[in-house]
PDB file of C-alpha atoms in Angstrom:
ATOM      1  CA  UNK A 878     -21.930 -11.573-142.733  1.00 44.00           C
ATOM      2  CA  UNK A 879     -18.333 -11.033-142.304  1.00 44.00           C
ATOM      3  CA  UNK A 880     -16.953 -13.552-144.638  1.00 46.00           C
ATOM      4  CA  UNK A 881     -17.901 -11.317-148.242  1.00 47.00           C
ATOM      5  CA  UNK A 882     -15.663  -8.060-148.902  1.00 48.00           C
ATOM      6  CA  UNK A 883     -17.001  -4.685-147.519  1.00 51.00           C
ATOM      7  CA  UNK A 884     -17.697  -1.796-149.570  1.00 54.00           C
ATOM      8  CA  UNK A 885     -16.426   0.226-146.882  1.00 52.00           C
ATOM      9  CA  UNK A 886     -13.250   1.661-146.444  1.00 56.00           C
ATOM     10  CA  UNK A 887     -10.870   0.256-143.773  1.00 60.00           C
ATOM     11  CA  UNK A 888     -10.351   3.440-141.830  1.00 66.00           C
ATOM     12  CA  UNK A 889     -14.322   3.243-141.193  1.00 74.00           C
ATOM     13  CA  UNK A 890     -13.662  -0.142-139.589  1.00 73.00           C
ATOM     14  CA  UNK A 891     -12.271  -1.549-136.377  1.00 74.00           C
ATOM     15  CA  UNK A 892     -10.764  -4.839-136.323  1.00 71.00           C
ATOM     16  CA  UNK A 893     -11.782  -7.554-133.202  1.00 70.00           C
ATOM     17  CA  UNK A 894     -10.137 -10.428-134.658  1.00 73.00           C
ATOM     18  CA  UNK A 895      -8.982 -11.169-137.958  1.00 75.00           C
ATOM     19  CA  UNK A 896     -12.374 -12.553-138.832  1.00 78.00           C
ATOM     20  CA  UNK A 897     -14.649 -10.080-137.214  1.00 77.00           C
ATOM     21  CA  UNK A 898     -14.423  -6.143-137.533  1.00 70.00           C
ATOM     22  CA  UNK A 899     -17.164  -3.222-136.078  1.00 75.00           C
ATOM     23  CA  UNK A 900     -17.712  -0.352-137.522  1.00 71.00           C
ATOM     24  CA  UNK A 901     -16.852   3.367-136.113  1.00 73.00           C
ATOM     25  CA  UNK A 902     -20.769   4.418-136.567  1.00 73.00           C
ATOM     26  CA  UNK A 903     -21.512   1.751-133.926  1.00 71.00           C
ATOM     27  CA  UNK A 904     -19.591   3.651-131.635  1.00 73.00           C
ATOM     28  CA  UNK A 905     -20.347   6.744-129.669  1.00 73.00           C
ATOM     29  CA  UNK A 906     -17.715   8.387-127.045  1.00 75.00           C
ATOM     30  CA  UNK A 907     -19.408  10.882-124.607  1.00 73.00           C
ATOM     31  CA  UNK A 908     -16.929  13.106-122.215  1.00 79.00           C
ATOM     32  CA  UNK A 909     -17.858  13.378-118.825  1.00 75.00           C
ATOM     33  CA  UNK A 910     -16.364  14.629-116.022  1.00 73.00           C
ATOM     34  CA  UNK A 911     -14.070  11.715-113.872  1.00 71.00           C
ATOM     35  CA  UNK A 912     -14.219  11.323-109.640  1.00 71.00           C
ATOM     36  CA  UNK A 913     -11.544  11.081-107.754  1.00 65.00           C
ATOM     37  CA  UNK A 914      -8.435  12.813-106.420  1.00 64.00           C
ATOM     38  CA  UNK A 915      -7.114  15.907-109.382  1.00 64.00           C
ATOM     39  CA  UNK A 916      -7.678  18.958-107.464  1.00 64.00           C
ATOM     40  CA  UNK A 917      -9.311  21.744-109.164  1.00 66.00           C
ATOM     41  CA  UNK A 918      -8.813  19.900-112.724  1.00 66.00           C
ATOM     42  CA  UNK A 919     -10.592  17.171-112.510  1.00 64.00           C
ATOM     43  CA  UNK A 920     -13.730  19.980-111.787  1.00 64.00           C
ATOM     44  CA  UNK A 921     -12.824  21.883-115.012  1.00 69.00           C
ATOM     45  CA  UNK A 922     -12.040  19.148-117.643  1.00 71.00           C
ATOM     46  CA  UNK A 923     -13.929  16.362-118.667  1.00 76.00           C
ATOM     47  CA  UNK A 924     -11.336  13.490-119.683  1.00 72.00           C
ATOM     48  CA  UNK A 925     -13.510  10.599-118.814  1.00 77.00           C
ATOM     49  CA  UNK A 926     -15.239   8.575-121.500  1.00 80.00           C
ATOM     50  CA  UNK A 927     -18.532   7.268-121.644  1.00 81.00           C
ATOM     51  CA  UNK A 928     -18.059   4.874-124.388  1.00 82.00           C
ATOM     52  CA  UNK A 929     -21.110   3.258-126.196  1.00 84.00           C
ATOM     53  CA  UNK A 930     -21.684   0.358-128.491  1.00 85.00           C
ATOM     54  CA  UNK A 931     -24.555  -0.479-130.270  1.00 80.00           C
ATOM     55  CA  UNK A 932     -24.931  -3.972-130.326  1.00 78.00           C
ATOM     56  CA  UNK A 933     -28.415  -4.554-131.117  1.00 78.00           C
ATOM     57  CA  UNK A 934     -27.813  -2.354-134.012  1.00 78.00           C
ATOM     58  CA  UNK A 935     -24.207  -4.061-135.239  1.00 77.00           C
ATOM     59  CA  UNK A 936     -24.445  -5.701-139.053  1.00 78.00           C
ATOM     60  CA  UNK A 937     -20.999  -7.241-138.606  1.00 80.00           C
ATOM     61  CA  UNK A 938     -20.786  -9.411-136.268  1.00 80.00           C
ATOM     62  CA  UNK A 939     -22.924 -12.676-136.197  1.00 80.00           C
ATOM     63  CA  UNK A 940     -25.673 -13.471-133.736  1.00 83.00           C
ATOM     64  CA  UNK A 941     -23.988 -16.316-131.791  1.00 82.00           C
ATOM     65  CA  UNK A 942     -21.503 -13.921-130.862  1.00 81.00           C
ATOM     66  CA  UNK A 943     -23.613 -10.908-129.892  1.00 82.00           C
ATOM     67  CA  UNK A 944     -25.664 -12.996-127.922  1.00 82.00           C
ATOM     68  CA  UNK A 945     -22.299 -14.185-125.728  1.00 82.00           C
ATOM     69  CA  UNK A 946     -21.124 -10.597-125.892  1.00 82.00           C
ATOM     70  CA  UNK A 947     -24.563  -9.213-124.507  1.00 81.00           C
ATOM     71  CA  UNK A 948     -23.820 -12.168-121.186  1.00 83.00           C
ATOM     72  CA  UNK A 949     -20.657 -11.008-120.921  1.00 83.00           C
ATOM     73  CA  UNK A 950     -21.247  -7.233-120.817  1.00 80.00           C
ATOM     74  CA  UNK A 951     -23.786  -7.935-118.243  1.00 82.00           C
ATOM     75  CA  UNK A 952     -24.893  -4.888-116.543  1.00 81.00           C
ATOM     76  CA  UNK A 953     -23.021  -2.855-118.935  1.00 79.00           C
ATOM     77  CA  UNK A 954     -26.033  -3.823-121.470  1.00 78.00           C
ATOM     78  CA  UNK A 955     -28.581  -1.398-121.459  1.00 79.00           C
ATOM     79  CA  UNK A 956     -31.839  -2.322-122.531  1.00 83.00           C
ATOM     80  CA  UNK A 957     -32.038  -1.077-125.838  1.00 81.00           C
ATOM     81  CA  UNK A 958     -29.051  -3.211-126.633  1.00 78.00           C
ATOM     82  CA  UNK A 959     -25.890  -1.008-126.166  1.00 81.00           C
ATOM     83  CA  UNK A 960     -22.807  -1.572-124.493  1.00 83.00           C
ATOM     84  CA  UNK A 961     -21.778   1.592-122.431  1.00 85.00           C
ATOM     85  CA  UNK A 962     -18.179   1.106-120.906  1.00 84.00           C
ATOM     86  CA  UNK A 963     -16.737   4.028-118.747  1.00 80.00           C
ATOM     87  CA  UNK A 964     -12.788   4.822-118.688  1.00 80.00           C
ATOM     88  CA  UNK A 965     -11.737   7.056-116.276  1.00 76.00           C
ATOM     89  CA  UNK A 966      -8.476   5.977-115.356  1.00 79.00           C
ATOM     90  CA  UNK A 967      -6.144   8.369-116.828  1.00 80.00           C
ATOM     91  CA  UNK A 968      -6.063  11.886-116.918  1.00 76.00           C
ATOM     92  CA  UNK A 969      -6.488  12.560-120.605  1.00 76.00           C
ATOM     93  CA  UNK A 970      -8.645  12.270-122.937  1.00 76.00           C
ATOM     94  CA  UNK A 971      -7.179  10.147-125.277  1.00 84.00           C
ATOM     95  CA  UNK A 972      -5.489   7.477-122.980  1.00 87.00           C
ATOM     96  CA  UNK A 973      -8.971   7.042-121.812  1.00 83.00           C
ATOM     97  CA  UNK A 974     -10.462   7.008-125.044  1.00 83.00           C
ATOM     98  CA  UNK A 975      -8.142   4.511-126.160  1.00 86.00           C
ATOM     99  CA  UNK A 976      -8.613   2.027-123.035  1.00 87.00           C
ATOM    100  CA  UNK A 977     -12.553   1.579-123.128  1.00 86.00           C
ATOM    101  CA  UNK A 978     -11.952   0.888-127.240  1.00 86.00           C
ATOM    102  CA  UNK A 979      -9.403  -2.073-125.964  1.00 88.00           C
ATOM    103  CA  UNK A 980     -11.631  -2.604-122.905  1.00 87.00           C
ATOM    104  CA  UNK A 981     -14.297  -3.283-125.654  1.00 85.00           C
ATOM    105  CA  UNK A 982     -12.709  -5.220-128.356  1.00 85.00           C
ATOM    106  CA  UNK A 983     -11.112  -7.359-125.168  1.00 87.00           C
ATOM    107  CA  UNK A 984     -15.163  -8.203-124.559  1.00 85.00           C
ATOM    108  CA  UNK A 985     -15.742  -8.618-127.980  1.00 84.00           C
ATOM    109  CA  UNK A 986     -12.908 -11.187-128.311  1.00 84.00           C
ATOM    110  CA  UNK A 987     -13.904 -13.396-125.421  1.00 87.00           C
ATOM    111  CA  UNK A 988     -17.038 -13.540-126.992  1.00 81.00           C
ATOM    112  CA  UNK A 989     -15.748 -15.005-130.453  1.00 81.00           C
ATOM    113  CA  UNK A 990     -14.260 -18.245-128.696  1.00 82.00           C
ATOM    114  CA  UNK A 991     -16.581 -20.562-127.956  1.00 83.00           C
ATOM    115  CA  UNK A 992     -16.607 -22.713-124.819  1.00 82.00           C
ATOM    116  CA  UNK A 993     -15.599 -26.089-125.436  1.00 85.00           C
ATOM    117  CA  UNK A 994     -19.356 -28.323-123.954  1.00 88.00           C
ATOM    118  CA  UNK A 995     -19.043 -30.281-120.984  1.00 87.00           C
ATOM    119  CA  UNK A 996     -19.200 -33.924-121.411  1.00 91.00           C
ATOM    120  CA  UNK A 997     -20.866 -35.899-118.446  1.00 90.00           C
ATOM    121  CA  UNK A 998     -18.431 -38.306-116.724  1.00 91.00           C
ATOM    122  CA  UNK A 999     -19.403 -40.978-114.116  1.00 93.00           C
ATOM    123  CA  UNK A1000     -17.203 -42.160-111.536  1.00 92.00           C
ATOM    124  CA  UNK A1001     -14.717 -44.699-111.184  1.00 94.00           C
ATOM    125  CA  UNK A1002     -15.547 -47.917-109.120  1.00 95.00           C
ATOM    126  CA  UNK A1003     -12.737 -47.341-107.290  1.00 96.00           C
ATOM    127  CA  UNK A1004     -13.621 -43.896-106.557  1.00 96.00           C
ATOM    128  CA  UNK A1005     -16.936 -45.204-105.770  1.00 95.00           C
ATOM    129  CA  UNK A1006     -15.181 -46.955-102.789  1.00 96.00           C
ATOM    130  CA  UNK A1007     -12.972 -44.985-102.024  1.00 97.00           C
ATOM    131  CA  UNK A1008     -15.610 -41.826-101.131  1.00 96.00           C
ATOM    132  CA  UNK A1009     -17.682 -44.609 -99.277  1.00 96.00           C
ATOM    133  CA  UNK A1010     -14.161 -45.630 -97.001  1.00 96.00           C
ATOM    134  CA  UNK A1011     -13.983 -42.089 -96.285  1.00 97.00           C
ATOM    135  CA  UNK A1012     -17.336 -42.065 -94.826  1.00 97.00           C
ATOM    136  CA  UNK A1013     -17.373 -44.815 -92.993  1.00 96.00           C
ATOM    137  CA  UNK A1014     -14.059 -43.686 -91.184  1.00 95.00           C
ATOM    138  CA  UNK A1015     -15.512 -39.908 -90.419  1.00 95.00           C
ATOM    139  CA  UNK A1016     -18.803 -42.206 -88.965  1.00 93.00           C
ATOM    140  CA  UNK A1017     -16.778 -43.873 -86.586  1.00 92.00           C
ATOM    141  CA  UNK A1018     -14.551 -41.362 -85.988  1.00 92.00           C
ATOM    142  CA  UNK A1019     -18.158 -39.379 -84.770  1.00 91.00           C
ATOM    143  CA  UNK A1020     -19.193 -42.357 -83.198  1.00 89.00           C
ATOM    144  CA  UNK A1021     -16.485 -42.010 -80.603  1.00 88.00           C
ATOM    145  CA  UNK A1022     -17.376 -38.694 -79.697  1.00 90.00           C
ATOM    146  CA  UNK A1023     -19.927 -38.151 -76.647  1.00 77.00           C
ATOM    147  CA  UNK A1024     -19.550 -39.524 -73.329  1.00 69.00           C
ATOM    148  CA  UNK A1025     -17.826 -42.362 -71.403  1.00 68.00           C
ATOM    149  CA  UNK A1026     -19.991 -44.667 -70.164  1.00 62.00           C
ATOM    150  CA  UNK A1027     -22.506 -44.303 -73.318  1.00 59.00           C
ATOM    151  CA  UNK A1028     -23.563 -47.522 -74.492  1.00 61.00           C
ATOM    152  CA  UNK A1029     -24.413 -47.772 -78.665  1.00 59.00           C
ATOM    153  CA  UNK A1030     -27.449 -49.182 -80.098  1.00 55.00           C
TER     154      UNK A1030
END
């Protein structure tokens, strides 16, 4: 998908990695007014972003890594496949715009590295022993608990 040239000009495209690149049509920004403390400006001027990415939709990237991008994003997927990250931490537009892009690509590059399988290990003999040392030892340290005159079994 990624590996031929694109016809498209690089100003149309985002890179995630130096593999993997999105392009700006997959994107949609949305400005929305942000909560919290401002006084009367954060009532008049919508600088928070409602970014969206439309993964279902995306040509670029491959499937293995849309389909670890879609866990990751978890509850930011919505069900018809897009990624809708909210910035509202700074007070202008473009300092928010620019941090759920990052905030985005960040997802985008976790999802690229794959996670190295788990191979199944059994345990050492001596381990073996020394977890069943441990328990006798906590038995009888229990067993000496209770009363005085008790007799055992």
């Amino acid at each position: 998908m990624t590996d031929e040239p694109s016809d498209l000009p690089d100003s149309s495209r985002i890179a995630v990695t130096s593999r993997y690149h999105i392009l700006k049509e997959d994107l949609s920004e949305d400005f929305i007014r942000a909560s919290g403390p401002g006084g009367q400006n954060v009532n008049k001027v919508s600088t928070a972003v409602q970014l969206r990415f439309d993964l279902a939709g995306n040509e670029t990237l491959p499937q293995d890594i849309k389909s670890r991008a879609a866990r990751l994003a978890g509850s930011r997927l919505t069900l018809s496949g897009e990624i809708v990250l909210r910035a509202d931490r700074y007070r202008t537009r473009e300092r928010n715009r620019e941090d759920a892009l990052e905030r985005l690509l960040e997802l985008l590059r976790k999802s690229t590295e794959r996670q190295k399988p788990r191979k199944a290990t059994r345990p050492t003999l001596a381990s073996k022993k020394r977890r069943l040392e441990a328990k006798k030892q906590r038995g009888n340290i229990k067993k000496m608990r209770g009363r005085a005159g008790r007799q055992d079994d």
